[in-house]
């Protein structure tokens, strides 16, 4: 067993702040009893919420601040007003100082990314960090990045995302050679924008520590065609929100159909086990949280509107990332790939 993992939590982030963060931490602690927490925010709000959770209280430390980054602040404003003193900044600072192994926040995404880049800095040879999400597939799970950090990405950045996604897949899925696919409007090499085709050509021609599958389409994500799907943050975020909305839509259809008649309700009772498994599989909260890849530290962004169950999932992801030493492994992979590119260019 490894050393206990300490997670710093931006207790004031998200739509409901500590009302979600504290019970979410308690939920995560049930599954991971060795976790420790640094709860950062307004002590007057956090401490009363801790009282019902004896074990969480014993394994938590409150770090007080009443400075909060609001959900509607622009990244530049959040960085200017929240630097050094806000709950978001201090959660990141705990990682930088070595007091925490990972930080989790449900706060302003743009503000969190700006602060994380300023506080933790990017890894050497990484141009831009990306947000990676774990995506449910028919048989298992895959990783999709970027899902919101960068509106656009050129060929070099798509290649970097591929290397970082592969490193995460090795750490999380324990795969020696994960498969990588570039999200495109078709699988044919002649289709797509120039920078996507350029990235695909480079990935095909360079010796790699992962398997480049080629182009994949939107329906290949849920089908599990590859272990890692790479795209820019604009496209990835739309795909993510569309999938979440579709899951809720299908769940609504099922509820309506099962309550339509007495016979349907009886059938629902008989099949409640199967419907429960389907509900869990389709529940976005079960895989809530995106990790900022490419930083000198682990930062997980939770959805701002999630509940305690969803926030606990984000904590689980942060714990898994810290336990698998993903930052060091990612840095090694990026350095190795850059060396391979240089050798290929010299040849």
GROMACS .gro file of C-alpha atoms in nm:
model
  347
    1UNK     CA    1   0.000   0.000   0.000
    2UNK     CA    2   0.121   0.350  -0.081
    3UNK     CA    3   0.136   0.653   0.143
    4UNK     CA    4  -0.195   0.819   0.239
    5UNK     CA    5  -0.314   1.074  -0.016
    6UNK     CA    6  -0.396   1.430   0.090
    7UNK     CA    7  -0.646   1.626  -0.122
    8UNK     CA    8  -0.689   2.002  -0.098
    9UNK     CA    9  -1.050   2.107  -0.163
   10UNK     CA   10  -1.169   2.447  -0.278
   11UNK     CA   11  -1.463   2.435  -0.039
   12UNK     CA   12  -1.618   2.756  -0.174
   13UNK     CA   13  -1.617   2.658  -0.544
   14UNK     CA   14  -1.923   2.558  -0.744
   15UNK     CA   15  -2.286   2.660  -0.724
   16UNK     CA   16  -2.337   2.552  -0.361
   17UNK     CA   17  -1.987   2.555  -0.213
   18UNK     CA   18  -1.934   2.368   0.116
   19UNK     CA   19  -2.289   2.230   0.116
   20UNK     CA   20  -2.172   1.995  -0.161
   21UNK     CA   21  -1.798   1.976  -0.090
   22UNK     CA   22  -1.821   1.854   0.271
   23UNK     CA   23  -2.070   1.566   0.216
   24UNK     CA   24  -1.885   1.483  -0.106
   25UNK     CA   25  -1.562   1.444   0.088
   26UNK     CA   26  -1.742   1.227   0.344
   27UNK     CA   27  -1.873   1.007   0.063
   28UNK     CA   28  -1.526   0.971  -0.093
   29UNK     CA   29  -1.378   0.886   0.247
   30UNK     CA   30  -1.608   0.583   0.274
   31UNK     CA   31  -1.451   0.439  -0.043
   32UNK     CA   32  -1.098   0.562   0.035
   33UNK     CA   33  -1.059   0.557   0.415
   34UNK     CA   34  -0.691   0.660   0.405
   35UNK     CA   35  -0.760   0.997   0.243
   36UNK     CA   36  -0.685   1.321   0.422
   37UNK     CA   37  -0.836   1.658   0.333
   38UNK     CA   38  -0.746   2.024   0.350
   39UNK     CA   39  -1.078   2.212   0.340
   40UNK     CA   40  -1.011   2.565   0.224
   41UNK     CA   41  -1.271   2.836   0.265
   42UNK     CA   42  -1.485   3.017   0.520
   43UNK     CA   43  -1.442   2.827   0.848
   44UNK     CA   44  -1.772   2.964   0.982
   45UNK     CA   45  -1.954   2.786   0.699
   46UNK     CA   46  -1.743   2.470   0.683
   47UNK     CA   47  -1.715   2.371   1.049
   48UNK     CA   48  -2.089   2.326   1.122
   49UNK     CA   49  -2.122   2.108   0.811
   50UNK     CA   50  -1.840   1.884   0.938
   51UNK     CA   51  -2.011   1.800   1.267
   52UNK     CA   52  -2.226   1.507   1.140
   53UNK     CA   53  -1.918   1.341   0.984
   54UNK     CA   54  -1.697   1.230   1.271
   55UNK     CA   55  -1.435   1.046   1.065
   56UNK     CA   56  -1.414   1.326   0.807
   57UNK     CA   57  -1.368   1.577   1.085
   58UNK     CA   58  -1.080   1.371   1.225
   59UNK     CA   59  -0.908   1.349   0.888
   60UNK     CA   60  -0.958   1.711   0.778
   61UNK     CA   61  -0.792   2.044   0.842
   62UNK     CA   62  -0.971   2.372   0.773
   63UNK     CA   63  -0.768   2.653   0.620
   64UNK     CA   64  -0.968   2.972   0.654
   65UNK     CA   65  -1.019   3.234   0.386
   66UNK     CA   66  -1.321   3.443   0.301
   67UNK     CA   67  -1.197   3.536  -0.049
   68UNK     CA   68  -1.396   3.352  -0.316
   69UNK     CA   69  -1.363   3.335  -0.696
   70UNK     CA   70  -1.718   3.365  -0.830
   71UNK     CA   71  -1.849   3.152  -1.114
   72UNK     CA   72  -1.906   3.450  -1.346
   73UNK     CA   73  -1.563   3.615  -1.316
   74UNK     CA   74  -1.343   3.634  -1.623
   75UNK     CA   75  -1.015   3.442  -1.588
   76UNK     CA   76  -0.809   3.762  -1.581
   77UNK     CA   77  -1.030   3.909  -1.308
   78UNK     CA   78  -1.025   3.585  -1.110
   79UNK     CA   79  -0.646   3.574  -1.128
   80UNK     CA   80  -0.607   3.938  -1.030
   81UNK     CA   81  -0.854   3.935  -0.740
   82UNK     CA   82  -0.812   3.577  -0.621
   83UNK     CA   83  -0.436   3.531  -0.639
   84UNK     CA   84  -0.265   3.449  -0.308
   85UNK     CA   85  -0.576   3.463  -0.089
   86UNK     CA   86  -0.879   3.292  -0.247
   87UNK     CA   87  -0.993   2.939  -0.163
   88UNK     CA   88  -0.918   2.837  -0.522
   89UNK     CA   89  -0.564   2.972  -0.517
   90UNK     CA   90  -0.482   2.828  -0.174
   91UNK     CA   91  -0.603   2.481  -0.283
   92UNK     CA   92  -0.348   2.498  -0.566
   93UNK     CA   93  -0.081   2.642  -0.339
   94UNK     CA   94  -0.113   2.340  -0.110
   95UNK     CA   95  -0.014   2.119  -0.406
   96UNK     CA   96   0.277   2.346  -0.500
   97UNK     CA   97   0.406   2.347  -0.142
   98UNK     CA   98   0.380   1.969  -0.112
   99UNK     CA   99   0.113   1.977   0.158
  100UNK     CA  100  -0.140   1.814  -0.075
  101UNK     CA  101  -0.103   1.553  -0.349
  102UNK     CA  102  -0.390   1.692  -0.558
  103UNK     CA  103  -0.643   1.977  -0.564
  104UNK     CA  104  -1.014   1.960  -0.648
  105UNK     CA  105  -1.237   2.255  -0.729
  106UNK     CA  106  -1.589   2.294  -0.869
  107UNK     CA  107  -1.526   2.663  -0.929
  108UNK     CA  108  -1.488   2.884  -1.233
  109UNK     CA  109  -1.312   2.675  -1.502
  110UNK     CA  110  -1.133   2.963  -1.671
  111UNK     CA  111  -1.022   3.106  -1.339
  112UNK     CA  112  -0.899   2.768  -1.218
  113UNK     CA  113  -0.698   2.709  -1.535
  114UNK     CA  114  -0.543   3.057  -1.522
  115UNK     CA  115  -0.449   3.017  -1.157
  116UNK     CA  116  -0.321   2.662  -1.204
  117UNK     CA  117  -0.092   2.769  -1.488
  118UNK     CA  118   0.035   3.065  -1.287
  119UNK     CA  119   0.077   2.876  -0.959
  120UNK     CA  120   0.194   2.532  -1.069
  121UNK     CA  121   0.338   2.614  -1.414
  122UNK     CA  122   0.327   2.381  -1.710
  123UNK     CA  123   0.564   2.089  -1.753
  124UNK     CA  124   0.875   2.155  -1.956
  125UNK     CA  125   0.810   2.109  -2.330
  126UNK     CA  126   0.431   2.129  -2.285
  127UNK     CA  127   0.280   2.421  -2.472
  128UNK     CA  128  -0.070   2.419  -2.320
  129UNK     CA  129  -0.242   2.212  -2.053
  130UNK     CA  130  -0.558   2.023  -2.149
  131UNK     CA  131  -0.861   1.902  -1.957
  132UNK     CA  132  -0.904   1.524  -1.982
  133UNK     CA  133  -1.227   1.346  -1.892
  134UNK     CA  134  -1.298   0.977  -1.844
  135UNK     CA  135  -1.582   0.875  -2.075
  136UNK     CA  136  -1.804   0.565  -2.041
  137UNK     CA  137  -1.804   0.328  -2.338
  138UNK     CA  138  -2.006   0.017  -2.417
  139UNK     CA  139  -1.755  -0.219  -2.257
  140UNK     CA  140  -1.538   0.000  -2.035
  141UNK     CA  141  -1.409   0.361  -2.040
  142UNK     CA  142  -1.190   0.586  -2.248
  143UNK     CA  143  -1.018   0.923  -2.205
  144UNK     CA  144  -1.121   1.230  -2.404
  145UNK     CA  145  -0.914   1.550  -2.419
  146UNK     CA  146  -0.930   1.844  -2.451
  147UNK     CA  147  -1.281   1.903  -2.315
  148UNK     CA  148  -1.260   2.274  -2.247
  149UNK     CA  149  -0.920   2.423  -2.168
  150UNK     CA  150  -0.831   2.541  -2.519
  151UNK     CA  151  -1.085   2.670  -2.769
  152UNK     CA  152  -0.853   2.581  -3.055
  153UNK     CA  153  -0.544   2.363  -3.098
  154UNK     CA  154  -0.284   2.343  -3.374
  155UNK     CA  155  -0.113   2.027  -3.495
  156UNK     CA  156   0.167   2.039  -3.237
  157UNK     CA  157  -0.081   2.081  -2.952
  158UNK     CA  158  -0.293   1.789  -3.075
  159UNK     CA  159   0.024   1.578  -3.075
  160UNK     CA  160   0.103   1.691  -2.719
  161UNK     CA  161  -0.253   1.606  -2.613
  162UNK     CA  162  -0.202   1.260  -2.762
  163UNK     CA  163   0.115   1.203  -2.562
  164UNK     CA  164  -0.045   1.330  -2.240
  165UNK     CA  165  -0.361   1.126  -2.296
  166UNK     CA  166  -0.153   0.813  -2.352
  167UNK     CA  167   0.038   0.876  -2.028
  168UNK     CA  168  -0.289   0.913  -1.839
  169UNK     CA  169  -0.426   0.592  -1.995
  170UNK     CA  170  -0.116   0.402  -1.887
  171UNK     CA  171  -0.154   0.532  -1.534
  172UNK     CA  172  -0.532   0.497  -1.497
  173UNK     CA  173  -0.612   0.196  -1.714
  174UNK     CA  174  -0.277   0.019  -1.666
  175UNK     CA  175  -0.225  -0.014  -2.041
  176UNK     CA  176   0.123  -0.063  -2.181
  177UNK     CA  177   0.040   0.073  -2.528
  178UNK     CA  178  -0.292   0.259  -2.531
  179UNK     CA  179  -0.456   0.335  -2.864
  180UNK     CA  180  -0.499   0.699  -2.970
  181UNK     CA  181  -0.749   0.845  -3.216
  182UNK     CA  182  -0.790   1.200  -3.349
  183UNK     CA  183  -1.154   1.313  -3.355
  184UNK     CA  184  -1.247   1.409  -3.709
  185UNK     CA  185  -1.545   1.436  -3.946
  186UNK     CA  186  -1.446   1.109  -4.112
  187UNK     CA  187  -1.195   0.828  -4.082
  188UNK     CA  188  -1.046   0.884  -4.428
  189UNK     CA  189  -0.706   1.053  -4.432
  190UNK     CA  190  -0.817   1.310  -4.690
  191UNK     CA  191  -1.096   1.444  -4.466
  192UNK     CA  192  -1.077   1.712  -4.200
  193UNK     CA  193  -0.903   2.041  -4.134
  194UNK     CA  194  -0.540   2.084  -4.232
  195UNK     CA  195  -0.402   2.091  -3.876
  196UNK     CA  196  -0.581   1.765  -3.789
  197UNK     CA  197  -0.442   1.595  -4.101
  198UNK     CA  198  -0.096   1.734  -4.020
  199UNK     CA  199  -0.113   1.596  -3.665
  200UNK     CA  200  -0.231   1.261  -3.797
  201UNK     CA  201   0.058   1.239  -4.041
  202UNK     CA  202   0.313   1.319  -3.769
  203UNK     CA  203   0.165   1.058  -3.535
  204UNK     CA  204   0.172   0.796  -3.812
  205UNK     CA  205   0.533   0.862  -3.908
  206UNK     CA  206   0.698   0.904  -3.567
  207UNK     CA  207   0.810   0.608  -3.351
  208UNK     CA  208   0.568   0.610  -3.058
  209UNK     CA  209   0.522   0.457  -2.716
  210UNK     CA  210   0.150   0.418  -2.794
  211UNK     CA  211  -0.059   0.291  -3.087
  212UNK     CA  212  -0.191   0.557  -3.322
  213UNK     CA  213  -0.524   0.427  -3.449
  214UNK     CA  214  -0.601   0.708  -3.692
  215UNK     CA  215  -0.907   0.932  -3.724
  216UNK     CA  216  -1.223   0.852  -3.528
  217UNK     CA  217  -1.574   0.995  -3.554
  218UNK     CA  218  -1.812   1.106  -3.281
  219UNK     CA  219  -1.994   0.775  -3.254
  220UNK     CA  220  -1.661   0.595  -3.202
  221UNK     CA  221  -1.620   0.757  -2.858
  222UNK     CA  222  -1.901   0.570  -2.685
  223UNK     CA  223  -1.827   0.259  -2.890
  224UNK     CA  224  -1.482   0.244  -2.732
  225UNK     CA  225  -1.293   0.235  -3.062
  226UNK     CA  226  -0.979   0.372  -2.893
  227UNK     CA  227  -0.847   0.424  -2.542
  228UNK     CA  228  -0.784   0.798  -2.591
  229UNK     CA  229  -0.975   1.043  -2.814
  230UNK     CA  230  -0.793   1.369  -2.891
  231UNK     CA  231  -0.953   1.694  -3.005
  232UNK     CA  232  -0.952   2.067  -2.927
  233UNK     CA  233  -1.139   2.206  -2.628
  234UNK     CA  234  -1.418   2.364  -2.833
  235UNK     CA  235  -1.518   2.039  -3.000
  236UNK     CA  236  -1.450   1.827  -2.693
  237UNK     CA  237  -1.663   2.041  -2.465
  238UNK     CA  238  -1.957   2.034  -2.706
  239UNK     CA  239  -1.924   1.655  -2.736
  240UNK     CA  240  -1.914   1.619  -2.357
  241UNK     CA  241  -2.219   1.838  -2.294
  242UNK     CA  242  -2.410   1.668  -2.578
  243UNK     CA  243  -2.340   1.324  -2.431
  244UNK     CA  244  -2.449   1.435  -2.083
  245UNK     CA  245  -2.767   1.589  -2.221
  246UNK     CA  246  -2.842   1.276  -2.423
  247UNK     CA  247  -2.799   1.057  -2.113
  248UNK     CA  248  -3.049   1.272  -1.923
  249UNK     CA  249  -3.288   1.268  -2.221
  250UNK     CA  250  -3.282   0.887  -2.244
  251UNK     CA  251  -3.332   0.859  -1.868
  252UNK     CA  252  -3.636   1.084  -1.900
  253UNK     CA  253  -3.776   0.871  -2.182
  254UNK     CA  254  -3.735   0.557  -1.971
  255UNK     CA  255  -3.908   0.710  -1.668
  256UNK     CA  256  -4.199   0.826  -1.882
  257UNK     CA  257  -4.232   0.488  -2.056
  258UNK     CA  258  -4.217   0.289  -1.731
  259UNK     CA  259  -4.496   0.496  -1.577
  260UNK     CA  260  -4.727   0.498  -1.876
  261UNK     CA  261  -4.951   0.207  -1.767
  262UNK     CA  262  -5.003  -0.041  -1.487
  263UNK     CA  263  -4.839  -0.317  -1.693
  264UNK     CA  264  -4.538  -0.094  -1.763
  265UNK     CA  265  -4.503  -0.012  -1.392
  266UNK     CA  266  -4.516  -0.382  -1.305
  267UNK     CA  267  -4.249  -0.450  -1.564
  268UNK     CA  268  -4.036  -0.172  -1.418
  269UNK     CA  269  -4.056  -0.333  -1.072
  270UNK     CA  270  -3.948  -0.671  -1.213
  271UNK     CA  271  -3.660  -0.511  -1.405
  272UNK     CA  272  -3.550  -0.263  -1.139
  273UNK     CA  273  -3.209  -0.432  -1.102
  274UNK     CA  274  -3.133  -0.392  -1.470
  275UNK     CA  275  -3.267  -0.037  -1.475
  276UNK     CA  276  -3.055   0.047  -1.171
  277UNK     CA  277  -2.741  -0.073  -1.345
  278UNK     CA  278  -2.835   0.126  -1.656
  279UNK     CA  279  -2.902   0.436  -1.447
  280UNK     CA  280  -2.561   0.411  -1.280
  281UNK     CA  281  -2.388   0.361  -1.615
  282UNK     CA  282  -2.559   0.667  -1.765
  283UNK     CA  283  -2.525   0.890  -1.458
  284UNK     CA  284  -2.276   1.171  -1.542
  285UNK     CA  285  -2.201   1.208  -1.171
  286UNK     CA  286  -2.027   0.870  -1.163
  287UNK     CA  287  -1.748   1.002  -1.387
  288UNK     CA  288  -1.758   1.366  -1.283
  289UNK     CA  289  -1.430   1.552  -1.296
  290UNK     CA  290  -1.172   1.650  -1.553
  291UNK     CA  291  -0.801   1.650  -1.482
  292UNK     CA  292  -0.576   1.934  -1.596
  293UNK     CA  293  -0.295   1.752  -1.779
  294UNK     CA  294   0.039   1.919  -1.844
  295UNK     CA  295   0.090   2.093  -1.509
  296UNK     CA  296   0.348   2.039  -1.236
  297UNK     CA  297   0.076   1.903  -1.010
  298UNK     CA  298  -0.262   1.733  -1.010
  299UNK     CA  299  -0.571   1.951  -1.044
  300UNK     CA  300  -0.921   1.810  -1.095
  301UNK     CA  301  -1.211   2.028  -1.206
  302UNK     CA  302  -1.555   1.917  -1.091
  303UNK     CA  303  -1.875   2.034  -1.258
  304UNK     CA  304  -1.996   2.347  -1.084
  305UNK     CA  305  -2.355   2.228  -1.057
  306UNK     CA  306  -2.285   1.874  -0.936
  307UNK     CA  307  -2.409   1.730  -0.606
  308UNK     CA  308  -2.218   1.548  -0.331
  309UNK     CA  309  -2.214   1.222  -0.528
  310UNK     CA  310  -2.057   1.392  -0.827
  311UNK     CA  311  -1.804   1.583  -0.618
  312UNK     CA  312  -1.703   1.257  -0.449
  313UNK     CA  313  -1.631   1.113  -0.795
  314UNK     CA  314  -1.400   1.407  -0.867
  315UNK     CA  315  -1.216   1.334  -0.541
  316UNK     CA  316  -1.187   0.968  -0.642
  317UNK     CA  317  -1.026   1.074  -0.970
  318UNK     CA  318  -0.780   1.302  -0.790
  319UNK     CA  319  -0.688   1.020  -0.553
  320UNK     CA  320  -0.633   0.776  -0.840
  321UNK     CA  321  -0.416   1.028  -1.024
  322UNK     CA  322  -0.202   1.093  -0.716
  323UNK     CA  323  -0.162   0.723  -0.639
  324UNK     CA  324  -0.052   0.643  -0.994
  325UNK     CA  325   0.216   0.917  -1.000
  326UNK     CA  326   0.072   1.048  -1.325
  327UNK     CA  327   0.264   1.379  -1.329
  328UNK     CA  328   0.607   1.214  -1.327
  329UNK     CA  329   0.503   0.952  -1.580
  330UNK     CA  330   0.352   1.219  -1.805
  331UNK     CA  331   0.668   1.432  -1.788
  332UNK     CA  332   0.880   1.129  -1.881
  333UNK     CA  333   0.653   1.046  -2.176
  334UNK     CA  334   0.654   1.402  -2.310
  335UNK     CA  335   1.035   1.424  -2.284
  336UNK     CA  336   1.073   1.086  -2.456
  337UNK     CA  337   0.837   1.183  -2.737
  338UNK     CA  338   1.013   1.516  -2.795
  339UNK     CA  339   1.343   1.328  -2.819
  340UNK     CA  340   1.187   1.088  -3.072
  341UNK     CA  341   1.065   1.384  -3.277
  342UNK     CA  342   1.413   1.539  -3.277
  343UNK     CA  343   1.573   1.210  -3.384
  344UNK     CA  344   1.315   1.170  -3.659
  345UNK     CA  345   1.382   1.527  -3.778
  346UNK     CA  346   1.759   1.471  -3.780
  347UNK     CA  347   1.714   1.151  -3.979
   0.00000   0.00000   0.00000
